[in-house]
Tab-separated table of C-alpha atoms in Angstrom:
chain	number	residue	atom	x	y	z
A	1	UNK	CA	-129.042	6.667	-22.580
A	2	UNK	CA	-129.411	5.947	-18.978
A	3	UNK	CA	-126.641	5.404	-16.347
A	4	UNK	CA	-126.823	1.791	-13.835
A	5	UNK	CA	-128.848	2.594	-10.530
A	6	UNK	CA	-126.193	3.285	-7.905
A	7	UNK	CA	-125.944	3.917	-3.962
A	8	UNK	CA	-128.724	5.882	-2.354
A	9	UNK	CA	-126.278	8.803	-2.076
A	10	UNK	CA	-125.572	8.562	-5.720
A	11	UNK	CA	-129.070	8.365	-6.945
A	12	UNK	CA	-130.263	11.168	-4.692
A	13	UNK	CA	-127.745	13.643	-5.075
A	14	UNK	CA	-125.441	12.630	-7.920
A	15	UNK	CA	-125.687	13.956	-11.892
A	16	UNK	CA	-125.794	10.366	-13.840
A	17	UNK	CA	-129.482	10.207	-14.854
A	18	UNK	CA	-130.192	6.696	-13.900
A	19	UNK	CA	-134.220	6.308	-14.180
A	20	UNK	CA	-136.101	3.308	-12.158
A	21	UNK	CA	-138.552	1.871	-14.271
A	22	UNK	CA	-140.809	-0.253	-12.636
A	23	UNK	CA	-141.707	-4.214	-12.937
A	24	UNK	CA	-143.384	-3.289	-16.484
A	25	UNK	CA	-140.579	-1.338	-17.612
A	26	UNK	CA	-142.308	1.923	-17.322
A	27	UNK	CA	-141.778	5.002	-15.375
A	28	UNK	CA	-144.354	7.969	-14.031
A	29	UNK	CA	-144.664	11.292	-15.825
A	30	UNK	CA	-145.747	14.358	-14.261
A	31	UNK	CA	-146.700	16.799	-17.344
A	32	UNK	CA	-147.678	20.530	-16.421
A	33	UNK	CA	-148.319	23.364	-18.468
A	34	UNK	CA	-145.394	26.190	-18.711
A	35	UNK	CA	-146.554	29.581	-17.899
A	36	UNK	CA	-149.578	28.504	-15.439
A	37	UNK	CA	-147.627	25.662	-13.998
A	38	UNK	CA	-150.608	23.607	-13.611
A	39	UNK	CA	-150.790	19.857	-13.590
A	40	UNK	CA	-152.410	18.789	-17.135
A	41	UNK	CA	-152.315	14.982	-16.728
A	42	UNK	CA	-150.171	12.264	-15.851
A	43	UNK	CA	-148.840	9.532	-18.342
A	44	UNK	CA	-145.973	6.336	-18.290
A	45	UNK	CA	-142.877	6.280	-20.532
A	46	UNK	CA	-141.159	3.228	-21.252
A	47	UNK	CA	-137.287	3.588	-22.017
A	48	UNK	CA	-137.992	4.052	-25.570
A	49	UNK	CA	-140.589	6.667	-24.888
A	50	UNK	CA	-138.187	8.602	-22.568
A	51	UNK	CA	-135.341	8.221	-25.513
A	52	UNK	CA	-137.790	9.617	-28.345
A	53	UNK	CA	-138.797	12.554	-25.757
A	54	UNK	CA	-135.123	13.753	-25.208
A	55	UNK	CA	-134.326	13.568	-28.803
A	56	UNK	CA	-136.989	14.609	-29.997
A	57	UNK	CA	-138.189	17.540	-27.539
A	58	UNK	CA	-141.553	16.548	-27.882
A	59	UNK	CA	-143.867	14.179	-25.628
A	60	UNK	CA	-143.360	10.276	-26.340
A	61	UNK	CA	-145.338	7.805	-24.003
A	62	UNK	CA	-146.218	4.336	-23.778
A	63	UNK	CA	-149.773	3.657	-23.310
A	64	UNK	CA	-150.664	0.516	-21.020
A	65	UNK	CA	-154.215	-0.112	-22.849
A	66	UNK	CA	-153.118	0.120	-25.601
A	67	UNK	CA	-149.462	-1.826	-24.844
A	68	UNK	CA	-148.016	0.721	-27.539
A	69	UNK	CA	-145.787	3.525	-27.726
A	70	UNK	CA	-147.634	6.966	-28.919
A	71	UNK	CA	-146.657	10.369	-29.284
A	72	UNK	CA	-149.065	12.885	-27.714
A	73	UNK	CA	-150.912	14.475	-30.470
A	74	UNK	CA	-150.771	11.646	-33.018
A	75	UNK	CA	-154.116	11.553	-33.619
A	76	UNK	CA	-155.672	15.407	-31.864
A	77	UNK	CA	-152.679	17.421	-33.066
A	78	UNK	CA	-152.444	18.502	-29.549
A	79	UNK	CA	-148.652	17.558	-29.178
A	80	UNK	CA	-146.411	18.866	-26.067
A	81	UNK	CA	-143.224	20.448	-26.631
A	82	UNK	CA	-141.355	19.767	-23.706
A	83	UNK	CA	-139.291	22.874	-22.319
A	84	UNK	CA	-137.463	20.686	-19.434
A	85	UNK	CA	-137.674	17.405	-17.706
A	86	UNK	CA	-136.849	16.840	-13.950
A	87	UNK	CA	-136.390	13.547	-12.020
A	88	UNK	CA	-137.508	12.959	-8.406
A	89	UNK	CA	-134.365	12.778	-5.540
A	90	UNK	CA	-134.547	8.625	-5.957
A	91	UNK	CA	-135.380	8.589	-9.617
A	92	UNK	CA	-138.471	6.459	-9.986
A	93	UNK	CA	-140.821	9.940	-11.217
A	94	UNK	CA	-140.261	12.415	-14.252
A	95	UNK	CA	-141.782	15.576	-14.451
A	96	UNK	CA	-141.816	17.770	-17.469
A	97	UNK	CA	-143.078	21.264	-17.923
A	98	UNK	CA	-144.526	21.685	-21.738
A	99	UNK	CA	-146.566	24.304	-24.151
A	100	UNK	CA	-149.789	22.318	-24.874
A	101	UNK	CA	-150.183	22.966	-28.368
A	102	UNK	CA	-154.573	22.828	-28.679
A	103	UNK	CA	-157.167	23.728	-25.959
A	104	UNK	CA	-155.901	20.861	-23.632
A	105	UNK	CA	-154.261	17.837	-22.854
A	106	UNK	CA	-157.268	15.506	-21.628
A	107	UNK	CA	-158.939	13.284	-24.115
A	108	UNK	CA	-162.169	14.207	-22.723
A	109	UNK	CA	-161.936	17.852	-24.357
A	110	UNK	CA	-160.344	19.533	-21.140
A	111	UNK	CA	-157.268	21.263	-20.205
A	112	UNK	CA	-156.197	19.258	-17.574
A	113	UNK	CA	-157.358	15.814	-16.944
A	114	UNK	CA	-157.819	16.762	-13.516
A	115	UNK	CA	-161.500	18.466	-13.610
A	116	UNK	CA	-162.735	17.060	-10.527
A	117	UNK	CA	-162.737	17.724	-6.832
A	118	UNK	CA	-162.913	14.765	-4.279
A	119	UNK	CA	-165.202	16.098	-1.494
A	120	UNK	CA	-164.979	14.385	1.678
A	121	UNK	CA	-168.315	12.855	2.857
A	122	UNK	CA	-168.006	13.247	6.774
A	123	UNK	CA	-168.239	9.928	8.772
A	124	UNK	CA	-168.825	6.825	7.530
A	125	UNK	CA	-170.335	8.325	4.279
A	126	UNK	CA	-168.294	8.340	0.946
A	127	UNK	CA	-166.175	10.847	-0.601
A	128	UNK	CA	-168.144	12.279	-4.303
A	129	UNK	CA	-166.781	14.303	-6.649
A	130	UNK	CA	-167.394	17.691	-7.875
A	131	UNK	CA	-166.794	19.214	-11.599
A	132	UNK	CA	-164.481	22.202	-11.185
A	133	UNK	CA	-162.264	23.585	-14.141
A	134	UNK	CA	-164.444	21.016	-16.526
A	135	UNK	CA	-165.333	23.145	-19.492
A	136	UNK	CA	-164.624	21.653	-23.063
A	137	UNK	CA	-161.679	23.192	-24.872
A	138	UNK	CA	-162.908	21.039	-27.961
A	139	UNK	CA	-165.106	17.843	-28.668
A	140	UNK	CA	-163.544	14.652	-28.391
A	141	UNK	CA	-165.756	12.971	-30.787
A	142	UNK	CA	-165.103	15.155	-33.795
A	143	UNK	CA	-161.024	15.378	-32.623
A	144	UNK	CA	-160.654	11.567	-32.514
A	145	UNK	CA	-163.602	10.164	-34.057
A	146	UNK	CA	-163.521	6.900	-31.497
A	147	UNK	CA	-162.543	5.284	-29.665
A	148	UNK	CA	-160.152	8.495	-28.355
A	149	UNK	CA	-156.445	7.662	-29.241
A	150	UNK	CA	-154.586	10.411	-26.632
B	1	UNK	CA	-165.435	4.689	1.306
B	2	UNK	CA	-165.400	4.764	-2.759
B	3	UNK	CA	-168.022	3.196	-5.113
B	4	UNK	CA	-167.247	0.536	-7.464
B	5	UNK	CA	-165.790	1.424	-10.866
B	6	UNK	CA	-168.556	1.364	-13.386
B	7	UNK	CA	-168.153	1.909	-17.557
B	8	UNK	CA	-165.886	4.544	-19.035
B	9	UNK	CA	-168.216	7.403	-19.380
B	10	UNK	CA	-169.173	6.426	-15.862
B	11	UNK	CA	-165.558	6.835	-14.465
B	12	UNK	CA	-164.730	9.919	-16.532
B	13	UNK	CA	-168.031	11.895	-15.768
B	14	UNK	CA	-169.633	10.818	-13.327
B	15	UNK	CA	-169.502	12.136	-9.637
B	16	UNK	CA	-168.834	8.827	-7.809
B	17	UNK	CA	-165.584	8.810	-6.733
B	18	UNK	CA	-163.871	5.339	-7.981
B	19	UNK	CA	-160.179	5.492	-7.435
B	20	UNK	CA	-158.069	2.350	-9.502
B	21	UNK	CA	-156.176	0.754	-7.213
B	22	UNK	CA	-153.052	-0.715	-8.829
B	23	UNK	CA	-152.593	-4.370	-8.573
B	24	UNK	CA	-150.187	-3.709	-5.754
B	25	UNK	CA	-153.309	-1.999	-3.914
B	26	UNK	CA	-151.408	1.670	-4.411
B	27	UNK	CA	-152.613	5.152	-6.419
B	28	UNK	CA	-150.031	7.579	-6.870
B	29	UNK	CA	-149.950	11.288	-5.649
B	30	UNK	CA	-149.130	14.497	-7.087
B	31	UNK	CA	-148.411	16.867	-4.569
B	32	UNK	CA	-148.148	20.759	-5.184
B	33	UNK	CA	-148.005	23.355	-2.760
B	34	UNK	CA	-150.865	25.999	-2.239
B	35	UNK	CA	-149.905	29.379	-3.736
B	36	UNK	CA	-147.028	28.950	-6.096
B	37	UNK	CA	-148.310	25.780	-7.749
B	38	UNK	CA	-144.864	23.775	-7.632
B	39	UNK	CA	-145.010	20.004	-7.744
B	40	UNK	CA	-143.328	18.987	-4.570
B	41	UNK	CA	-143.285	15.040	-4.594
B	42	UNK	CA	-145.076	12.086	-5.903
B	43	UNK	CA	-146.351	9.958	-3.125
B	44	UNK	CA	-148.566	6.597	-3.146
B	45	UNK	CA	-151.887	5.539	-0.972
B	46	UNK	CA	-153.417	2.576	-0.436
B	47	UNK	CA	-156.885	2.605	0.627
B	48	UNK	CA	-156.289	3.343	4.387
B	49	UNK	CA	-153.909	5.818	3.498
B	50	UNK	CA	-156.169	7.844	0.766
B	51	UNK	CA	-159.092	7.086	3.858
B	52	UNK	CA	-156.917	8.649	7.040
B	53	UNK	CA	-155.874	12.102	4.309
B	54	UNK	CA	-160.197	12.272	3.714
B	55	UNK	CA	-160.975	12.226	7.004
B	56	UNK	CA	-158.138	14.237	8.584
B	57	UNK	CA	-157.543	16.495	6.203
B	58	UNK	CA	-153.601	15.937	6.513
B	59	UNK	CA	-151.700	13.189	4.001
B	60	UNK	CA	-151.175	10.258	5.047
B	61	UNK	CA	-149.006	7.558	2.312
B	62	UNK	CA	-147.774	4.045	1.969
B	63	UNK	CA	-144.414	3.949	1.915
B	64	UNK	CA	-143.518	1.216	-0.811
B	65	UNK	CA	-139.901	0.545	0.426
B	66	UNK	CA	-140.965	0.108	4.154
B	67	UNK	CA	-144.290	-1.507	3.278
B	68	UNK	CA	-146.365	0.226	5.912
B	69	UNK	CA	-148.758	3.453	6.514
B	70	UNK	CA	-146.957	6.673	6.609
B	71	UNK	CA	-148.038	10.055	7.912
B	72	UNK	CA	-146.244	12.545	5.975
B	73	UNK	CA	-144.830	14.529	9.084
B	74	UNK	CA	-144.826	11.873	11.480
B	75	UNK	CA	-140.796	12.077	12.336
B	76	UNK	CA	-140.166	15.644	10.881
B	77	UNK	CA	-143.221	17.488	11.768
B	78	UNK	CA	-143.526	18.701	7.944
B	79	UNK	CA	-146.859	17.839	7.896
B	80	UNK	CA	-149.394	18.601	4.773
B	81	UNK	CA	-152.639	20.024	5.211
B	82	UNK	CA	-154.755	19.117	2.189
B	83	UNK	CA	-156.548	21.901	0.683
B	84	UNK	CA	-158.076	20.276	-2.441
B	85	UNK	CA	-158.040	16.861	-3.514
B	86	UNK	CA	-158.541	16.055	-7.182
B	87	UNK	CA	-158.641	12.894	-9.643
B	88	UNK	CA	-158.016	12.679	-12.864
B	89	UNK	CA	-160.117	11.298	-15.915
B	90	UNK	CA	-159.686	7.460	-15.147
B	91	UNK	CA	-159.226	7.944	-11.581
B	92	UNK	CA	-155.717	6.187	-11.626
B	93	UNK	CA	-153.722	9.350	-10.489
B	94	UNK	CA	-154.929	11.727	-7.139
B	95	UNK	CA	-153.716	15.529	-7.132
B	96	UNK	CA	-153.490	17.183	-3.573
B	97	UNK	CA	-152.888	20.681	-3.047
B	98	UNK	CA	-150.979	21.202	0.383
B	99	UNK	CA	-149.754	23.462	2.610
B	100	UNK	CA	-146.763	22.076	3.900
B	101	UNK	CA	-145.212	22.829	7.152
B	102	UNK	CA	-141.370	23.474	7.537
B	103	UNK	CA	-139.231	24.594	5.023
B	104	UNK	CA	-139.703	21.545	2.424
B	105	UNK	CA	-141.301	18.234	1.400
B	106	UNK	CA	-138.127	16.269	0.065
B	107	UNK	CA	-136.701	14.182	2.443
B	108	UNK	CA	-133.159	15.358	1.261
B	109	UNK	CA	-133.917	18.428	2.830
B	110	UNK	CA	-135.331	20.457	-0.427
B	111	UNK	CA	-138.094	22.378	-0.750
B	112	UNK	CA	-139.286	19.933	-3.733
B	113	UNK	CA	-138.269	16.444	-4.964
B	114	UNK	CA	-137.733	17.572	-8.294
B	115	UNK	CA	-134.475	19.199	-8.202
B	116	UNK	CA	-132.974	17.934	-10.793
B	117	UNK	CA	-133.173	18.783	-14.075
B	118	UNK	CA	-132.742	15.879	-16.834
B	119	UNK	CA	-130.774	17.260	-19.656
B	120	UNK	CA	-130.282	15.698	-23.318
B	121	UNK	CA	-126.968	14.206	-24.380
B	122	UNK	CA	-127.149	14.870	-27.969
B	123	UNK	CA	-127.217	12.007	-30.545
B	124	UNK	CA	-125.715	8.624	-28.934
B	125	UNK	CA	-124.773	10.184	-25.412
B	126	UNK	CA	-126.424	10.068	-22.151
B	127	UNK	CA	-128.717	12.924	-20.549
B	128	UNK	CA	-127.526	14.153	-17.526
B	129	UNK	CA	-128.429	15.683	-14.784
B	130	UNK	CA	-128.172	19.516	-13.657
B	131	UNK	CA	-129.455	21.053	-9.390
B	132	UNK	CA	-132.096	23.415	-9.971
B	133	UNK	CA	-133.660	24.860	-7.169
B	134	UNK	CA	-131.753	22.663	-4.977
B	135	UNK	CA	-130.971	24.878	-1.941
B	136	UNK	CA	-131.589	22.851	1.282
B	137	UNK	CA	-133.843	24.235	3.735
B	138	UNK	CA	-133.172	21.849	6.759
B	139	UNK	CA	-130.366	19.270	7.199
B	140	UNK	CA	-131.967	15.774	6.855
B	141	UNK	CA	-129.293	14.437	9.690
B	142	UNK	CA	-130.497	16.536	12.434
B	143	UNK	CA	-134.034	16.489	11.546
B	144	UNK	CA	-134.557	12.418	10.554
B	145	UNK	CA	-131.482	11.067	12.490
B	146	UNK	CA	-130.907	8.104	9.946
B	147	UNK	CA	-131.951	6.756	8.182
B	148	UNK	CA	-134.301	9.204	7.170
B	149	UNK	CA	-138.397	8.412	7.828
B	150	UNK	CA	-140.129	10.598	5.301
């Protein structure tokens, strides 16, 4: 599916799709929501992840927990179509814009599984976080039962 | 700077701000620019790093293939001024929100990183890739010399 890694030049700025997976064989997915644009989470594919995903138009990835390969919405329903991929200028990042079917793509219940704010905490004290775009599309418990699959 | 990790519920709702460190010592960074939303790049920190972006409020990286600290800016003067920092649910992946100086965060000269789109082969043939929004808003030459810095 995947071309070899060439030169710099041809990596950056050629059209052979030749994605760097890293040590474990697994590669960084940036997944945000079509229409708003906003980031809903961010996941690893392995090469038979990324395969399923371009066949299949939906959202494969491999969880590293779990050492498994899982579609997104197995378990919640809450699958991604994906509308289009991109690759970063050397080719070690994916990023895929998607309709979110369900309230959200977190397995807490949210949207986005990025619901908190890092706040800064001035000199020498520590950086704390602050809830902001938290509420609960749905309730993990009752979508997964547990422990929460995706 | 951040507090030990502590259980699952801990790390997913609490408000102490835990970032996983990857064994490497790196946590990677989503970068998308104030106002439109767009993901620019995906960037790593190591603890200095994600320190020096708190207290600055400009991001600083680690730059993996040259193994040391890297202020984004530091040879181009496209700096980023952080306007929000998030986390997401197991505090393995940061989210900034940036205003970036100068006409793009890619060092290829783009606007974004992600200007390529990855598109399906059909059954048994490879994806490829297709520019999208791949205009150049400096010329990497003149602005980095070689070989590029950031």
């Amino acid at each position: 599916m995947a071309a070899p890694r060439g030169t710099a030049a041809e990596i950056e700025e050629g059209l052979s799709f030749a994605p760097k997976f890293d040590a474990a064989g697994l590669i960084a997915c940036v997944v945000t929501a079509a229409g708003t644009g906003e980031v809903l989470m961010v996941a690893h594919m392995n090469a038979e992840a990324l395969a399923r995903t371009l066949e299949s138009g939906e959202a494969w990835y491999y969880s590293r927990s779990r050492q498994a390969l899982w579609k997104k919405g197995e378990t919640s329903g809450h699958v991604q179509r994906v509308l289009e991929m991109r690759v970063d200028c050397d080719q070690d990042v994916l990023l895929i814009k998607v309709e979110q079917a369900g309230p959200g793509a977190c397995h807490t219940g949210r949207r986005t599984c990025f619901y908190r704010a890092v706040v800064p905490g001035g000199p020498g004290a520590p950086a704390a976080l602050e809830f902001r775009d938290a509420a609960r599309g749905f309730d993990p418990a009752r979508v997964y039962g547990r422990p929460p699959a995706d």
